[in-house]
Coordinates of C-alpha atoms and ligand atoms in Angstrom, one line a residue:
Chain A
X10 CA -0.2 -0.2 0.0
X11 CA 1.0 3.6 -0.4
X12 CA 1.3 6.2 2.6
X13 CA 2.5 9.7 2.8
X14 CA 3.8 10.9 5.7
X15 CA 6.9 14.0 6.7
X16 CA 10.1 12.5 7.7
X17 CA 12.9 14.9 8.9
X18 CA 10.7 17.9 7.2
X19 CA 11.0 16.2 3.9
X20 CA 7.4 14.4 2.8
X21 CA 7.9 10.9 1.9
X22 CA 5.5 9.1 -0.5
X23 CA 6.2 5.5 -1.0
X24 CA 5.2 1.5 -1.1
X25 CA 5.3 0.1 2.4
X26 CA 4.1 -3.5 3.2
X27 CA 1.2 -3.1 5.2
X28 CA 2.8 -4.8 8.4
X29 CA 6.2 -3.8 8.3
X30 CA 7.8 -2.4 11.3
X31 CA 8.4 1.2 11.3
X32 CA 11.4 1.0 12.7
X33 CA 12.1 -1.5 9.8
X34 CA 11.0 1.6 7.5
X35 CA 12.7 4.2 9.2
X36 CA 16.3 2.4 8.5
X37 CA 15.3 1.4 4.9
X38 CA 15.1 5.1 4.0
X39 CA 18.8 5.5 5.7
X40 CA 17.6 7.0 9.5
X41 CA 20.4 4.4 11.0
X42 CA 20.1 6.5 14.2
X43 CA 17.1 4.0 14.7
X44 CA 18.4 1.0 16.7
X45 CA 16.4 -2.1 17.3
X46 CA 17.7 -3.4 20.5
X47 CA 14.3 -5.6 21.8
X48 CA 11.8 -5.0 19.2
X49 CA 8.8 -5.3 22.2
X50 CA 9.1 -1.6 23.2
X51 CA 11.2 -2.2 26.5
X52 CA 14.5 -0.7 25.9
X53 CA 13.9 2.5 23.8
X54 CA 16.5 2.5 21.2
X55 CA 14.0 2.7 18.5
X56 CA 12.2 6.0 19.9
X57 CA 11.2 7.9 17.9
X58 CA 8.8 11.6 17.6
X59 CA 5.5 11.2 15.9
X60 CA 3.7 14.6 15.8
X61 CA 6.4 15.7 18.4
X62 CA 5.7 12.7 21.0
X63 CA 8.0 10.1 21.6
X64 CA 7.3 6.5 20.8
X65 CA 8.5 3.3 19.8
X66 CA 9.1 2.4 16.4
X67 CA 9.3 -1.2 17.0
X68 CA 5.7 -1.3 17.9
X69 CA 4.5 0.5 14.8
X70 CA 3.3 -0.7 11.6
X71 CA 4.1 1.9 8.9
X72 CA 0.4 2.4 7.9
X73 CA 0.4 4.2 11.2
X74 CA 2.0 7.0 10.5
X75 CA -0.2 8.2 7.2
X76 CA -0.4 12.3 7.7
X77 CA 1.7 12.0 10.4
X78 CA 5.3 13.8 11.1
X79 CA 8.0 11.5 12.1
X80 CA 11.2 13.4 13.4
X81 CA 14.1 11.1 13.9
X82 CA 17.8 12.4 15.6
X83 CA 19.2 12.3 11.9
X84 CA 16.2 15.5 11.9
X85 CA 17.7 17.5 14.8
X86 CA 21.3 18.2 13.9
X87 CA 23.8 17.4 12.0
X88 CA 27.6 16.2 12.8
X89 CA 28.9 19.8 11.5
X90 CA 25.8 21.7 13.2
X91 CA 24.3 19.6 16.4
X92 CA 21.9 20.7 17.5
X93 CA 21.8 21.7 21.7
X94 CA 20.7 19.0 23.2
X95 CA 23.0 16.8 21.1
X96 CA 25.9 19.4 22.1
X97 CA 24.4 19.1 25.6
X98 CA 24.8 15.3 25.8
X99 CA 28.8 15.6 24.2
X100 CA 29.8 18.1 26.8
X101 CA 28.4 15.9 29.6
X102 CA 30.1 12.4 28.7
X103 CA 26.4 11.1 28.5
X104 CA 27.4 8.8 25.0
X105 CA 29.3 6.3 25.6
X106 CA 29.3 3.0 22.7
X107 CA 26.1 5.4 21.7
X108 CA 23.3 2.8 21.2
X109 CA 20.9 4.4 23.5
X110 CA 21.6 8.0 22.7
X111 CA 19.3 9.0 19.5
X112 CA 16.5 7.7 22.0
X113 CA 17.4 9.2 25.3
X114 CA 17.5 12.9 23.1
X115 CA 14.4 12.2 21.7
X116 CA 12.7 11.3 24.9
X117 CA 14.4 14.0 26.5
X118 CA 13.3 16.6 23.4
X119 CA 9.5 15.7 24.1
X120 CA 10.0 16.5 27.7
X121 CA 11.7 19.7 27.2
X122 CA 9.4 21.1 24.8
X123 CA 7.1 20.9 27.6
X124 CA 8.7 22.1 30.2
X125 CA 12.1 23.7 30.2
X126 CA 12.5 23.5 33.9
X127 CA 12.0 19.7 35.0
X128 CA 13.8 18.7 37.9
X129 CA 16.2 16.3 37.8
X130 CA 13.2 13.4 39.4
X131 CA 10.8 14.4 36.4
X132 CA 14.3 13.7 33.7
X133 CA 14.5 10.7 35.4
X134 CA 10.9 9.8 34.7
X135 CA 10.8 11.0 31.4
X136 CA 14.6 8.6 30.4
X137 CA 13.1 5.5 32.8
X138 CA 12.0 4.1 29.8
X139 CA 15.2 3.8 27.9
X140 CA 17.5 1.9 28.5
X141 CA 21.4 2.7 28.8
X142 CA 24.1 -0.5 29.7
X143 CA 27.1 1.7 29.8
X144 CA 26.9 5.5 31.0
X145 CA 25.0 4.4 35.0
X146 CA 22.3 7.1 33.6
X147 CA 24.2 10.1 35.8
X148 CA 25.8 11.9 33.0
X149 CA 22.5 11.3 31.2
X150 CA 20.4 13.6 33.3
X151 CA 23.6 16.0 33.3
X152 CA 23.1 16.3 29.8
X153 CA 18.9 17.2 30.3
X154 CA 19.5 19.4 32.4
X155 CA 22.4 21.5 30.8
X156 CA 20.2 21.4 27.5
X157 CA 16.9 22.3 29.8
X158 CA 19.5 25.3 30.8
X159 CA 20.4 26.3 27.5
X160 CA 16.7 26.4 26.5
X161 CA 16.0 29.0 29.2
X162 CA 18.7 31.1 28.1
X163 CA 17.5 30.9 24.7
X164 CA 20.2 29.5 23.1
X165 CA 17.9 26.5 21.2
X166 CA 16.3 26.6 17.6
Chain B
X14 CA 10.7 -6.8 12.7
X15 CA 7.8 -8.2 10.9
X16 CA 4.0 -7.9 11.6
X17 CA 3.3 -11.5 10.6
X18 CA 0.8 -12.1 8.5
X19 CA -0.8 -8.8 7.8
X20 CA -1.7 -8.4 4.3
X21 CA -4.3 -5.2 4.3
X22 CA -4.3 -2.1 7.1
X23 CA -7.5 -0.2 7.1
X24 CA -8.2 3.5 8.5
X25 CA -11.8 3.1 9.6
X26 CA -13.7 5.7 9.0
X27 CA -16.4 5.3 11.6
X28 CA -17.4 2.5 14.5
X29 CA -19.5 1.1 11.4
X30 CA -17.1 0.4 8.8
X31 CA -14.9 -0.9 11.5
X32 CA -17.4 -3.5 12.4
X33 CA -18.1 -4.6 9.0
X34 CA -14.4 -5.0 8.2
X35 CA -14.2 -7.1 11.4
X36 CA -17.0 -9.1 9.9
X37 CA -15.5 -9.2 6.6
X38 CA -12.4 -10.9 8.2
X39 CA -13.9 -12.6 10.5
X40 CA -11.4 -14.6 12.7
X41 CA -8.5 -13.1 10.4
X42 CA -8.9 -9.3 11.7
X43 CA -8.1 -7.4 14.3
X44 CA -8.6 -3.9 15.7
X45 CA -5.6 -1.8 15.8
X46 CA -5.6 0.7 18.6
X47 CA -2.2 2.4 19.9
X48 CA -0.6 -1.3 19.0
X49 CA 1.3 -2.0 21.8
X50 CA 0.2 -4.8 22.7
X51 CA -0.8 -6.2 19.2
X52 CA 2.2 -6.0 18.0
X53 CA 4.5 -7.0 21.2
X54 CA 2.3 -10.3 20.7
X55 CA 1.3 -10.6 17.2
X56 CA -1.6 -13.0 16.2
X57 CA -0.4 -15.3 14.0
X58 CA -3.7 -15.5 12.5
X59 CA -4.2 -11.8 11.8
X60 CA -4.8 -10.8 8.0
X61 CA -5.9 -7.4 8.2
X62 CA -5.5 -4.7 10.8
X63 CA -8.6 -2.0 11.4
X64 CA -7.1 1.4 12.8
X65 CA -10.0 2.8 15.0
X66 CA -7.7 5.4 16.2
X67 CA -9.3 8.5 13.6
X68 CA -13.0 8.1 14.0
X69 CA -13.4 10.4 16.9
X70 CA -13.2 7.9 20.2
X71 CA -10.3 10.2 21.7
X72 CA -12.3 12.7 24.0
X73 CA -12.0 12.9 28.3
X74 CA -14.9 14.8 29.2
X75 CA -16.7 15.8 33.0
X76 CA -20.0 13.2 33.6
X77 CA -22.0 15.2 36.4
X78 CA -18.6 14.2 38.8
X79 CA -17.5 11.3 37.2
X80 CA -15.4 11.2 33.4
X81 CA -16.4 9.8 30.4
X82 CA -13.1 8.9 28.3
X83 CA -12.9 7.8 25.1
X84 CA -12.0 4.1 24.3
X85 CA -8.9 5.4 21.5
X86 CA -7.5 8.4 24.0
X87 CA -4.0 7.8 25.0
X88 CA -3.1 7.2 28.4
X89 CA -0.9 10.5 27.6
X90 CA -4.3 12.1 26.5
X91 CA -6.0 11.4 30.0
X92 CA -3.1 12.1 32.3
X93 CA -3.2 15.5 29.8
X94 CA -6.9 16.4 30.2
X95 CA -8.2 18.5 32.9
X96 CA -11.4 16.4 34.1
X97 CA -9.0 13.3 34.1
X98 CA -7.1 15.2 36.5
X99 CA -9.6 16.2 39.0
X100 CA -12.0 12.7 38.7
X101 CA -12.1 11.2 42.5
X102 CA -9.2 12.9 44.4
X103 CA -6.7 12.3 40.9
X104 CA -6.8 8.6 40.8
X105 CA -6.1 8.7 37.3
X106 CA -2.8 10.0 37.2
X107 CA -1.5 8.1 39.6
X108 CA -2.4 5.2 38.5
X109 CA -1.3 6.0 34.5
X110 CA 1.8 7.3 35.6
X111 CA 2.6 4.0 37.0
X112 CA 2.2 2.2 33.6
X113 CA 5.2 2.1 31.5
X114 CA 6.8 4.8 30.2
X115 CA 5.8 8.2 28.4
X116 CA 6.8 6.8 24.6
X117 CA 3.9 3.7 25.7
X118 CA 1.8 5.9 27.8
X119 CA 1.7 8.1 24.1
X120 CA 0.8 5.0 22.4
X121 CA -1.6 2.7 24.8
X122 CA -4.7 3.8 24.7
X123 CA -7.5 3.3 27.8
X124 CA -9.7 1.4 25.5
X125 CA -6.7 -1.4 24.8
X126 CA -5.9 -1.7 28.0
X127 CA -9.2 -3.1 29.0
X128 CA -9.4 -5.5 26.6
X129 CA -5.7 -6.4 26.6
X130 CA -6.6 -6.6 30.5
X131 CA -3.4 -8.3 31.7
X132 CA -3.1 -9.7 34.9
X133 CA -0.3 -7.7 36.0
X134 CA -1.8 -4.5 34.9
X135 CA -2.3 -1.7 36.4
X136 CA -5.3 -0.5 35.1
X137 CA -7.6 -3.4 35.1
X138 CA -7.1 -3.1 38.9
X139 CA -8.1 0.7 38.8
X140 CA -11.0 0.3 36.6
X141 CA -12.6 -2.7 38.9
X142 CA -11.9 -0.2 42.1
X143 CA -13.5 2.5 40.8
X144 CA -16.9 1.1 39.4
X145 CA -15.9 1.4 35.5
X146 CA -18.6 0.7 32.9
X147 CA -17.2 -0.1 29.9
X148 CA -19.6 0.7 26.4
X149 CA -19.2 -1.0 23.0
X150 CA -20.8 -1.5 19.7
X151 CA -21.1 -4.8 18.1
X152 CA -23.8 -6.2 16.5
X153 CA -26.0 -4.8 19.0
X154 CA -24.7 -2.0 21.6
X155 CA -23.4 -3.1 24.9
X156 CA -22.1 -2.2 28.2
X157 CA -21.3 -3.7 31.6
X158 CA -19.0 -3.3 34.5
X159 CA -15.4 -3.8 33.6
X160 CA -15.9 -5.7 37.1
X161 CA -18.8 -7.9 35.7
X162 CA -17.1 -8.3 31.9
X163 CA -13.9 -10.1 33.4
X164 CA -15.6 -12.7 34.8
X165 CA -17.2 -13.0 31.1
X166 CA -15.0 -14.5 28.2
X167 CA -14.3 -10.9 27.0
X168 CA -11.6 -11.1 24.9
X169 CA -14.2 -13.2 22.0
X170 CA -16.7 -10.4 22.4
X171 CA -13.7 -7.9 21.1
X172 CA -13.2 -9.9 18.0
X173 CA -16.3 -8.5 16.3
X174 CA -17.2 -5.5 19.0
X175 CA -15.7 -2.3 19.8
X176 CA -15.2 -0.5 22.9
X177 CA -16.1 2.9 22.2
X178 CA -16.0 4.2 25.7
X179 CA -15.2 3.9 29.3
X180 CA -17.1 5.5 32.0
X181 CA -16.1 6.3 35.3
X182 CA -19.3 7.0 37.8
X183 CA -18.9 10.0 40.8
X184 CA -17.7 9.3 44.0
X185 CA -17.9 11.1 47.0
X186 CA -14.7 10.4 48.5
X187 CA -10.8 9.9 47.2
X188 CA -8.9 7.0 45.8
X189 CA -5.3 6.7 45.9
X190 CA -2.9 4.2 43.9
X191 CA 0.0 1.6 45.1
X192 CA 2.4 -0.7 43.0
X193 CA 5.1 -2.4 43.8
X194 CA 7.6 -3.2 40.8
X195 CA 11.4 -3.7 40.8
X196 CA 11.9 -0.7 38.7
X197 CA 9.9 2.6 38.2
X198 CA 9.2 1.5 34.8
X199 CA 8.6 -2.7 35.9
X200 CA 5.3 -4.1 35.7
X201 CA 3.8 -4.7 39.1
X202 CA 4.3 -7.9 41.8
X203 CA 1.4 -6.4 43.3
X204 CA -1.0 -3.3 43.3
X205 CA -3.8 -1.9 45.4
X206 CA -6.4 0.6 44.1
X207 CA -8.3 2.1 47.4
X208 CA -11.1 4.4 48.0
X209 CA -13.4 5.7 50.9
X210 CA -15.6 8.3 51.5
X211 CA -15.4 9.9 55.2
X212 CA -19.0 11.4 56.7
X213 CA -19.0 12.8 60.0
X214 CA -15.8 11.1 61.4
X215 CA -16.3 8.0 59.9
X216 CA -16.0 5.7 57.0
X217 CA -19.0 5.7 54.7
X218 CA -17.8 3.5 51.9
X219 CA -15.0 1.5 50.9
X220 CA -13.5 0.0 47.7
X221 CA -10.5 -2.0 47.8
X222 CA -8.9 -3.8 44.6
X223 CA -6.0 -6.2 44.5
X224 CA -4.3 -7.1 41.6
X225 CA -1.1 -8.8 40.1
X226 CA -1.4 -11.4 42.6
X227 CA -0.5 -12.7 40.2
X228 CA -4.4 -13.0 39.0
X229 CA -6.2 -9.9 38.0
X230 CA -7.3 -7.2 40.3
X231 CA -10.1 -7.9 42.0
X232 CA -12.3 -6.4 45.0
X233 CA -11.6 -7.5 48.6
X234 CA -15.6 -6.9 49.7
X235 CA -14.6 -8.1 53.1
X236 CA -12.3 -5.9 53.5
X237 CA -14.7 -3.1 52.4
X238 CA -16.8 -4.3 54.9
X239 CA -14.3 -4.3 57.6
X240 CA -13.7 -0.3 56.8
X241 CA -17.4 1.2 56.4
X242 CA -19.2 2.9 59.6
X243 CA -14.8 3.3 61.6
X244 CA -13.0 5.7 62.6
X245 CA -10.2 6.3 60.1
X246 CA -6.8 6.3 61.8
X247 CA -3.9 4.0 62.0
X248 CA -5.7 1.4 64.8
X249 CA -7.8 0.8 61.7
X250 CA -5.2 0.6 58.9
X251 CA -3.2 -1.6 61.2
X252 CA -6.3 -4.0 61.6
X253 CA -6.8 -4.1 57.7
X254 CA -3.3 -4.7 56.8
X255 CA -3.9 -7.9 59.5
X256 CA -6.9 -9.2 57.5
X257 CA -6.0 -8.6 54.0
X258 CA -2.9 -10.4 55.2
X259 CA -5.1 -13.3 56.4
X260 CA -7.5 -13.9 54.1
X261 CA -6.1 -12.4 50.7
X262 CA -5.9 -15.3 48.1
X263 CA -2.8 -14.9 46.0
X264 CA 0.1 -17.3 44.5
X265 CA 3.0 -17.5 43.0
X266 CA 4.8 -17.0 40.1
X267 CA 8.4 -16.6 38.7
X268 CA 8.2 -12.9 39.7
X269 CA 7.4 -13.4 43.0
X270 CA 6.7 -15.8 45.9
X271 CA 3.0 -16.4 47.5
X272 CA 4.2 -15.8 50.7
X273 CA 6.0 -12.1 49.7
X274 CA 2.5 -11.4 48.1
X275 CA 0.6 -11.9 51.1
X276 CA 2.3 -9.7 53.6
X277 CA 2.9 -6.8 50.7
X278 CA -0.7 -7.0 49.9
X279 CA -1.4 -6.1 53.8
X280 CA 1.0 -3.2 53.4
X281 CA -0.3 -1.9 49.9
X282 CA -4.3 -2.0 50.9
X283 CA -3.3 0.3 54.4
X284 CA -1.3 2.2 52.7
X285 CA -3.7 3.2 49.8
X286 CA -6.8 3.5 52.4
X287 CA -5.0 6.0 54.5
X288 CA -4.4 8.5 51.6
X289 CA -7.3 8.2 50.0
X290 CA -8.6 8.8 53.3
X291 CA -6.1 11.8 54.1
X292 CA -7.5 12.7 50.9
X293 CA -10.9 12.2 51.1
X294 CA -10.7 14.6 54.4
X295 CA -8.9 17.5 53.4
Ligands
FAD14 C1 6.6 -3.2 27.2 C2 5.3 -2.5 27.4 C3 5.1 -2.1 28.8 C4 3.8 -2.1 29.5 N1 3.7 -2.1 31.0 C5 2.9 -1.6 31.2 C6 2.5 -1.5 32.9 O1 3.4 -1.2 33.2 N2 1.2 -1.6 33.5 C7 0.1 -1.6 32.6 O2 -1.0 -1.6 33.3 N3 0.2 -2.1 31.3 C8 1.3 -2.2 30.8 N4 1.4 -2.5 29.8 C9 -0.1 -2.9 28.9 C10 -0.1 -1.5 28.0 O3 -1.5 -0.6 29.1 C11 -1.1 -2.1 26.9 O4 -1.0 -3.5 26.4 C12 -1.7 -1.2 26.4 O5 -3.0 -0.3 27.2 C13 -2.9 -1.6 25.3 O6 -3.6 -0.6 24.6 P1 -3.4 0.0 23.0 O7 -4.2 0.7 22.2 O8 -1.7 -0.2 22.4 O9 -3.8 -2.2 22.7 P2 -3.2 -2.7 20.8 O10 -2.5 -3.1 20.9 O11 -3.7 -1.7 19.8 O12 -4.4 -3.5 21.2 C14 -4.8 -4.4 22.6 C15 -5.8 -5.5 22.1 O13 -7.3 -4.9 22.8 C16 -8.0 -4.7 21.3 N5 -8.5 -3.4 20.9 C17 -7.8 -2.4 21.4 N6 -8.6 -0.9 21.3 C18 -9.8 -1.8 21.0 C19 -11.4 -1.4 20.9 N7 -12.1 0.0 21.3 N8 -12.5 -1.9 20.7 C20 -11.9 -3.5 21.1 N9 -10.7 -4.0 20.7 C21 -9.9 -3.1 20.8 C22 -7.1 -5.2 20.1 O14 -7.5 -5.9 18.7 C23 -5.7 -6.2 20.6 O15 -6.3 -7.7 20.9 C24 2.8 -2.6 28.8 C25 2.7 -2.8 27.6 C26 4.2 -3.1 27.2 C27 4.1 -3.2 25.7
FES15 S1 13.8 -1.9 20.1 FE1 11.6 -0.4 20.1 S2 12.0 -0.5 22.5 FE2 13.5 -1.4 21.6
FES16 S1 25.8 4.7 25.8 FE1 26.0 2.6 25.4 S2 23.7 1.9 26.1 FE2 24.1 4.0 26.6

């Protein structure tokens, strides 16, 4: 079947298999930031934003995004020009192997879009469904709080 | 990363179209709401998915002290609504914040939670405690208290009927929810939803439900009776804790022993009732 949706600001109109997972479709379209950690909704490595809300792309079939806006980390910033949220992860040492990082950043993006002054506990709550096997989470929480400060200071785009 | 043998995907335009698509597929069709459950544990026999999220069933309305929630309202949608927030001493945010994590709450719907009704889940325990009523459209319109629905083979019913709304009645009092899991994100090892009304310094009514025992949440009528007419306070909470420990039926599974569940059930009920009473008296 044919579906159309917006991917990182670009309109897509393409043929999908009705049972194809959104995670698989997005990787097929080159969005390699999306990882399949578990495929059962438990790890958060496949998180994307649909209409600005974080969702698990491993638990969606492609047709569900018909007419929606999908954003992956590729749409947030580039290597040369990272988004402040990405810069905050780098500056805080919140990235080790990087497998969980795109999901963490997108969950943080939804949190900070709605609340620029989260408490550390609100940050922990927001990322509680995203697993990281490397960092121990402390630096990820620091990164989100740093990005929040930059947002309050008007440094976000 | 594949959705089994799914061959067709339909966006139903209204409930009638969803029903006729389900009828055409017979046992090979399925309603898709958030998809969280359906895609986590795909049914190998499903060929046609009928998406019902775009047919106007996402709303939260206040109904004279109660609240009516459309079946495809996401858990985040309920959490963000004023009516959902204010109901019965803020019980819905307490329960829904205990469900999974933000991205899953952005996807999962209340109707999907009613139908999937996992024994370890938080929502069924609350629905039973709160006296929620589920409404559906099938060959005929139907409605039932969730508590009664769960005593029937309800999953078969929803192969050819669509849940349209869940209604929560008004309560002159407050509810509280307690859950024990291994982490903030874990499913419950045990959960309890309790409510009381306080009049003239005494408990006027009580509702006590305990779930993940490991069976699905059910009320404990004998615990409710033990509370009614009594003066709220520490001695009563201790009495209820001991009573629940003595009488509750629990089982064991790979997640927790029966002995552990028995002891913790008493503590959770006592805590939830005490908190509900404090909220009701405030
Ligand atoms: C990783 C994970 C963690 C979870 N953690 C928790 C937790 O901590 N606590 C908790 O309580 N629950 C938890 N759940 C369960 C979750 O709340 C439910 O799976 C979810 O609410 C289902 O809603 P849905 O809209 O995604 O349903 P779907 O997956 O779309 O549907 C589930 C079932 O219900 C049927 N259905 C859906 N809507 C309707 C309708 N309106 N009418 C008729 N049939 C319908 C579908 O055909 C399907 O059989 C978890 C689930 C996952 C995957
Ligand atoms: S791959 Fe989707 S949550 Fe783990
Ligand atoms: S940095 Fe390796 S899993 Fe998080």
